[in-house]
Amino acid sequence: MGAISAAGANLAETLDTFQRGQVNKKPVFEHRMSTLNLALCAVDEALNDAELKKDIEHFRVGVCLGTTVASQLNDVEFYRSYRSTGEAPMDSVDRFLKGNLSQAVANTIGAKGPRVTVVNACSSGADAIGVALSWLRNGECDIAIAGGADELNRIPICGFRALGIVSESLCAPFDRGRKGLNLGEGAGILVLERETCARKRGNASGNAPRLYLAGYGASADAYHLTAPRPDGTGLEAAIQRALSESHISSQDVCFVNAHGTATHDNDKVEGMVLSRVFGKDIKVLSTKGFTGHTLGGAGGLEAVFTGAALLEGWIPASAGFVNQDDEIPITPVREKTSIHGSFALSTSLAFGGNNAAIVIGRGA
């Protein structure tokens, strides 16, 4: 696993930030980084963690990454020129047509398997992990590098401001006084591989994998361009499908790493659905209080955090949550909390009514 965000330049730094409950820390990057560079940082950490970096050429390695900004939203100069003069150089269009994030990462590390970039708004990273899981199950590759990455950029900042859902203060997911989201940037990457491949290459001394991706579910609300379906049935369908794929029940899930954007509608609907599926006492947190909302990177980052929590046996306090909202039946954890169990869920909701859920299991 590999992660880079406002919470830390790697997974170890991030866990230290979580443990100390530190938010609004100074930027972890010396310079602004492009989506590709953020992705490459996390990929490098993940490959080292998987002991794969030197052997990648010997396996069929696919790359499936989610993003939003890097798809086409980061070319401010093109938009500025076209808006002011009615014309602009076509270099940007050429770059867009010939390149994509997964292609660039695969070329850099020498991966020779399938390559797909998923652009599905804020569920892009989670959906990319789901696509990679299908590749492995269908024998398309032996190993898949999956997750998401996004950089901060003026265009989504303006877009979210226009919607009136950006908070001027630190975001407070699920809190009664929440005022909207904070945008962030970063990347979260998983190295997924078929169990037979992991054992064959002697990973982790040939022992059972530390973690495994148990199931993935997705659904579409078919309700509104930007608002979640008020009754939450779309999100619930994605969660139930992920549980079914994992061959577990809701009672087997020891905590949920929620999408938790700190917007009024998302948190209200998500809290209602989580209570309906898991009961109001389920342990829940949102890590966006530490990282901000990293858009296409969020699903990847939060999958990494979910897996790391299963290995560590604890989850941090849900940063920003103080006061219970009477409209939200679940209560996020207010302090570092021990967890005991083998399965955890990470959810992602997105514009367009996309919902995605991932179940991660801890190895024996």
Coordinates of C-alpha atoms in Angstrom, one line a residue:
M1 CA 0.0 0.0 0.0
G2 CA 1.1 3.6 -0.6
A3 CA -0.4 6.9 0.3
I4 CA 0.4 10.6 0.0
S5 CA -1.9 13.4 1.1
A6 CA -2.1 16.4 3.4
A7 CA -2.0 13.9 6.3
G8 CA 1.5 12.6 5.4
A9 CA 4.0 12.0 2.5
N10 CA 3.7 8.3 3.1
L11 CA 1.7 5.8 5.0
A12 CA 3.8 5.8 8.1
E13 CA 3.6 9.6 8.4
T14 CA -0.1 9.4 7.8
L15 CA -0.7 6.9 10.6
D16 CA 1.4 9.2 12.9
T17 CA -0.8 12.1 12.0
F18 CA -3.9 10.0 12.7
Q19 CA -2.6 8.8 16.0
R20 CA -1.9 12.4 17.2
G21 CA -5.2 13.7 15.8
Q22 CA -3.3 16.4 14.0
V23 CA -5.2 18.4 11.5
N24 CA -4.4 21.5 9.5
K25 CA -0.7 20.6 9.5
K26 CA 1.7 22.4 7.2
P27 CA 1.8 21.1 3.6
V28 CA 3.8 17.9 3.2
F29 CA 4.9 18.8 -0.3
E30 CA 7.7 21.2 -0.9
H31 CA 6.3 22.1 -4.3
R32 CA 3.0 21.7 -6.0
M33 CA 2.8 18.2 -7.5
S34 CA 0.9 17.1 -10.6
T35 CA -1.6 14.2 -10.3
L36 CA 1.0 12.0 -12.1
N37 CA 3.7 12.8 -9.6
L38 CA 1.4 12.2 -6.6
A39 CA 0.4 8.8 -8.1
L40 CA 4.0 7.9 -8.7
C41 CA 4.9 8.7 -5.1
A42 CA 2.2 6.3 -3.8
V43 CA 3.0 3.7 -6.4
D44 CA 6.6 3.6 -5.4
E45 CA 5.7 3.2 -1.8
A46 CA 3.2 0.4 -2.6
L47 CA 5.6 -1.5 -4.8
N48 CA 8.3 -1.4 -2.1
D49 CA 5.7 -2.5 0.5
A50 CA 4.8 -5.4 -1.8
E51 CA 8.4 -6.3 -2.5
L52 CA 7.7 -6.1 -6.2
K53 CA 9.7 -3.2 -7.5
K54 CA 12.6 -5.3 -8.9
D55 CA 10.5 -8.1 -10.3
I56 CA 7.7 -6.3 -12.1
E57 CA 8.9 -7.2 -15.5
H58 CA 8.4 -10.9 -14.8
F59 CA 4.6 -10.6 -14.2
R60 CA 1.5 -9.5 -16.1
V61 CA 0.9 -6.2 -14.2
G62 CA -2.2 -4.1 -14.9
V63 CA -2.7 -0.5 -13.9
C64 CA -6.1 0.9 -13.1
L65 CA -6.3 4.3 -11.6
G66 CA -9.1 6.8 -10.9
T67 CA -8.8 10.5 -11.3
T68 CA -11.0 13.5 -12.0
V69 CA -8.8 16.6 -12.4
A70 CA -6.1 14.9 -14.4
S71 CA -8.7 13.7 -16.9
Q72 CA -9.0 17.1 -18.5
L73 CA -9.8 19.6 -15.8
N74 CA -6.2 20.7 -15.1
D75 CA -5.6 22.6 -18.4
V76 CA -6.5 26.1 -17.1
E77 CA -4.5 27.9 -19.8
F78 CA -6.4 26.2 -22.5
Y79 CA -9.8 27.2 -21.0
R80 CA -8.5 30.7 -20.4
S81 CA -7.3 31.2 -23.9
Y82 CA -10.4 29.8 -25.5
R83 CA -12.7 31.8 -23.3
S84 CA -10.9 35.1 -23.9
T85 CA -10.1 34.8 -27.6
G86 CA -12.4 32.1 -28.9
E87 CA -9.4 29.9 -29.9
A88 CA -6.6 28.0 -28.3
P89 CA -3.7 25.9 -29.3
M90 CA -4.7 22.3 -29.9
D91 CA -1.7 20.9 -28.0
S92 CA -3.9 20.3 -24.9
V93 CA -6.4 18.3 -26.9
D94 CA -3.5 16.2 -28.4
R95 CA -2.2 15.5 -24.9
F96 CA -5.6 14.6 -23.7
L97 CA -6.2 12.1 -26.5
K98 CA -2.8 10.5 -26.4
G99 CA -2.2 10.2 -22.7
N100 CA -3.9 9.2 -19.5
L101 CA -2.8 8.6 -15.9
S102 CA -2.7 4.8 -15.9
Q103 CA -0.8 4.8 -19.2
A104 CA 1.8 7.2 -17.9
V105 CA 2.2 5.2 -14.6
A106 CA 2.5 1.9 -16.5
N107 CA 5.1 3.3 -18.9
T108 CA 7.1 4.7 -16.0
I109 CA 7.3 1.5 -14.0
G110 CA 7.4 -1.0 -17.0
A111 CA 4.0 -2.6 -16.4
K112 CA 2.9 -4.6 -19.4
G113 CA -0.7 -5.6 -18.5
P114 CA -4.0 -3.9 -19.2
R115 CA -4.3 -0.1 -18.5
V116 CA -7.5 1.8 -17.7
T117 CA -8.1 5.2 -16.3
V118 CA -11.4 5.5 -14.5
V119 CA -13.1 9.0 -14.5
N120 CA -16.2 8.5 -12.4
A121 CA -16.1 11.7 -10.2
C122 CA -15.5 11.1 -6.5
S123 CA -15.9 7.3 -6.7
S124 CA -13.2 7.0 -9.4
G125 CA -10.5 5.5 -7.1
A126 CA -12.9 3.0 -5.5
D127 CA -14.3 2.0 -8.9
A128 CA -10.7 1.6 -10.3
I129 CA -10.1 -0.9 -7.5
G130 CA -13.3 -2.7 -8.4
V131 CA -12.2 -2.9 -12.1
A132 CA -8.8 -4.3 -11.0
L133 CA -10.5 -6.9 -8.9
S134 CA -12.4 -8.1 -12.0
W135 CA -9.2 -8.3 -14.0
L136 CA -7.6 -10.6 -11.4
R137 CA -10.7 -12.8 -11.1
N138 CA -10.9 -13.2 -14.8
G139 CA -7.2 -13.9 -15.3
E140 CA -6.5 -10.6 -17.3
C141 CA -3.3 -10.1 -15.2
D142 CA -1.4 -11.6 -12.3
I143 CA -1.0 -8.3 -10.4
A144 CA -2.9 -5.0 -10.5
I145 CA -1.9 -1.6 -9.3
A146 CA -5.1 0.2 -8.4
G147 CA -6.3 3.3 -6.6
G148 CA -6.7 7.0 -7.4
A149 CA -4.9 10.3 -7.5
D150 CA -5.8 14.0 -7.9
E151 CA -4.2 17.4 -7.6
L152 CA -5.7 20.6 -6.4
N153 CA -6.8 22.8 -9.2
R154 CA -8.7 26.0 -9.8
I155 CA -11.5 24.4 -11.9
P156 CA -12.9 22.1 -9.3
I157 CA -12.4 24.7 -6.6
C158 CA -14.6 27.1 -8.6
G159 CA -17.1 24.4 -9.3
F160 CA -17.6 23.3 -5.7
R161 CA -17.7 27.0 -4.6
A162 CA -20.4 27.6 -7.2
L163 CA -22.4 24.8 -5.6
G164 CA -22.0 26.5 -2.2
I165 CA -20.6 23.4 -0.5
V166 CA -17.0 24.5 0.3
S167 CA -16.3 25.3 4.0
E168 CA -14.1 28.2 4.9
S169 CA -13.1 26.4 8.1
L170 CA -11.9 22.9 8.7
C171 CA -14.4 20.4 7.6
A172 CA -16.5 18.5 10.1
P173 CA -17.9 15.3 8.7
F174 CA -21.2 14.2 10.2
D175 CA -21.1 17.1 12.7
R176 CA -24.3 19.0 13.3
G177 CA -22.6 22.3 12.4
R178 CA -20.8 21.0 9.3
K179 CA -20.5 23.7 6.6
G180 CA -19.2 21.8 3.6
L181 CA -16.0 20.1 2.4
N182 CA -12.4 21.1 2.2
L183 CA -10.7 20.1 -1.1
G184 CA -7.5 18.2 -0.9
E185 CA -5.0 16.4 -3.1
G186 CA -3.1 13.1 -2.9
A187 CA -3.0 9.5 -4.0
G188 CA -3.7 6.1 -2.5
I189 CA -2.5 2.9 -4.2
L190 CA -3.0 -0.8 -3.6
V191 CA -1.0 -3.6 -5.1
L192 CA -3.5 -6.4 -5.7
E193 CA -2.5 -9.9 -6.8
R194 CA -3.9 -13.3 -7.2
E195 CA -3.2 -15.4 -4.1
T196 CA -1.5 -18.0 -6.2
C197 CA 0.9 -15.4 -7.6
A198 CA 1.7 -14.0 -4.1
R199 CA 2.5 -17.5 -2.8
K200 CA 4.5 -18.3 -6.0
R201 CA 6.8 -15.3 -5.7
G202 CA 7.3 -15.9 -2.0
N203 CA 5.8 -12.6 -0.9
A204 CA 5.7 -12.2 2.9
S205 CA 7.7 -15.4 3.3
G206 CA 5.0 -17.4 1.5
N207 CA 2.5 -16.8 4.3
A208 CA -1.1 -15.9 3.7
P209 CA -1.6 -12.3 2.4
R210 CA -1.9 -9.7 5.2
L211 CA -4.9 -8.2 3.5
Y212 CA -7.3 -9.2 0.7
L213 CA -9.9 -7.4 -1.3
A214 CA -13.1 -9.4 -0.4
G215 CA -15.7 -7.6 -2.5
Y216 CA -16.8 -4.6 -4.4
G217 CA -20.2 -3.2 -5.2
A218 CA -21.4 -0.3 -7.3
S219 CA -24.7 1.3 -8.2
A220 CA -26.2 4.4 -9.8
D221 CA -28.9 6.5 -8.1
A222 CA -30.5 7.7 -11.3
Y223 CA -31.8 10.6 -9.3
H224 CA -29.8 13.9 -9.6
L225 CA -26.6 15.3 -11.2
T226 CA -25.0 16.4 -7.9
A227 CA -27.3 15.3 -5.0
P228 CA -27.5 11.8 -3.5
R229 CA -30.8 10.0 -3.6
P230 CA -32.6 11.1 -0.4
D231 CA -33.7 7.6 0.6
G232 CA -30.1 6.2 0.1
T233 CA -31.3 3.1 -1.8
G234 CA -28.5 3.4 -4.4
L235 CA -25.8 3.5 -1.7
E236 CA -27.4 0.6 0.1
A237 CA -27.5 -1.5 -3.0
A238 CA -23.7 -0.9 -3.6
I239 CA -23.0 -1.9 0.1
Q240 CA -25.2 -5.0 -0.1
R241 CA -23.5 -6.1 -3.3
A242 CA -20.1 -5.7 -1.8
L243 CA -21.1 -7.7 1.3
S244 CA -22.6 -10.4 -1.0
E245 CA -19.5 -10.7 -3.1
S246 CA -17.5 -11.0 0.1
H247 CA -19.8 -13.8 1.4
I248 CA -20.2 -12.0 4.7
S249 CA -23.1 -10.3 6.6
S250 CA -23.2 -6.8 7.9
Q251 CA -22.5 -8.1 11.4
D252 CA -19.0 -9.3 10.2
V253 CA -17.9 -5.7 9.5
C254 CA -16.0 -4.2 12.4
F255 CA -15.9 -0.5 11.1
V256 CA -16.8 1.7 8.2
N257 CA -14.5 4.3 6.6
A258 CA -17.3 6.5 5.3
H259 CA -17.2 8.9 2.4
G260 CA -18.2 11.6 4.9
T261 CA -17.6 14.8 2.9
A262 CA -19.1 17.1 5.6
T263 CA -21.7 18.3 3.1
H264 CA -25.2 18.4 4.5
D265 CA -26.8 16.0 2.1
N266 CA -24.0 13.4 1.8
D267 CA -23.6 12.9 5.5
K268 CA -27.3 12.8 6.2
V269 CA -28.0 10.2 3.5
E270 CA -24.8 8.2 4.2
G271 CA -25.4 8.2 8.0
M272 CA -29.0 7.0 7.5
V273 CA -27.9 4.1 5.2
L274 CA -25.1 3.0 7.4
S275 CA -27.4 2.8 10.4
R276 CA -30.0 0.9 8.3
V277 CA -27.4 -1.7 7.1
F278 CA -25.1 -2.0 10.2
G279 CA -27.1 -0.6 13.1
K280 CA -26.6 2.7 14.8
D281 CA -23.7 1.4 17.0
I282 CA -21.4 0.6 14.0
K283 CA -17.9 2.1 14.4
V284 CA -17.6 4.8 11.8
L285 CA -15.1 7.5 10.8
S286 CA -14.4 9.8 8.0
T287 CA -10.7 10.5 7.2
K288 CA -11.5 13.6 5.2
G289 CA -11.1 15.7 8.3
F290 CA -7.3 14.8 7.9
T291 CA -6.9 14.8 4.2
G292 CA -9.7 17.0 2.7
H293 CA -11.7 15.6 -0.1
T294 CA -9.2 14.4 -2.7
L295 CA -11.9 13.7 -5.3
G296 CA -10.7 10.9 -7.7
G297 CA -7.9 10.1 -5.2
A298 CA -10.3 9.6 -2.3
G299 CA -11.4 6.0 -2.9
G300 CA -7.8 4.9 -3.2
L301 CA -6.6 6.7 -0.2
E302 CA -9.5 5.6 2.0
A303 CA -9.0 1.9 0.9
V304 CA -5.4 2.2 2.0
F305 CA -6.4 3.7 5.3
T306 CA -9.0 1.0 5.8
G307 CA -6.5 -1.7 5.2
A308 CA -3.9 -0.1 7.4
A309 CA -6.5 0.2 10.2
L310 CA -7.3 -3.5 10.0
L311 CA -3.5 -4.3 10.3
E312 CA -3.0 -1.8 13.1
G313 CA -6.1 -2.7 15.1
W314 CA -7.3 0.9 15.6
I315 CA -9.0 3.7 13.9
P316 CA -8.4 7.4 14.6
A317 CA -10.9 9.9 15.9
S318 CA -13.1 11.2 13.2
A319 CA -11.5 14.6 12.8
G320 CA -13.9 17.5 13.1
F321 CA -16.8 15.6 14.6
V322 CA -18.0 17.1 17.9
N323 CA -21.8 17.5 18.0
Q324 CA -24.4 14.9 17.1
D325 CA -26.8 15.8 14.3
D326 CA -30.3 14.6 15.3
E327 CA -30.9 13.7 11.6
I328 CA -28.0 11.3 11.5
P329 CA -28.5 8.1 13.5
I330 CA -24.8 7.0 13.6
T331 CA -22.1 8.6 15.8
P332 CA -18.6 8.7 14.4
V333 CA -15.8 7.8 16.9
R334 CA -14.5 10.7 18.9
E335 CA -11.2 9.2 20.0
K336 CA -8.7 6.6 18.9
T337 CA -10.6 3.4 19.0
S338 CA -9.5 -0.2 19.1
I339 CA -11.1 -2.5 16.5
H340 CA -11.5 -6.3 16.6
G341 CA -12.6 -8.0 13.5
S342 CA -11.5 -9.2 10.1
F343 CA -13.6 -7.1 7.7
A344 CA -14.0 -3.4 7.1
L345 CA -16.0 -1.3 4.5
S346 CA -15.0 1.8 2.6
T347 CA -17.7 3.8 0.8
S348 CA -17.5 6.3 -2.0
L349 CA -20.3 8.5 -3.3
A350 CA -20.0 10.7 -6.4
F351 CA -21.7 13.2 -8.6
G352 CA -23.9 11.6 -11.2
G353 CA -25.3 9.4 -8.5
N354 CA -22.4 6.9 -8.5
N355 CA -22.0 4.8 -5.4
A356 CA -19.2 2.4 -4.7
A357 CA -18.3 0.1 -1.7
I358 CA -15.3 -2.0 -1.0
V359 CA -14.9 -4.7 1.6
I360 CA -11.3 -5.4 2.8
G361 CA -10.4 -8.5 4.8
R362 CA -7.5 -9.2 7.1
G363 CA -5.6 -12.4 6.4
A364 CA -5.4 -15.1 9.0

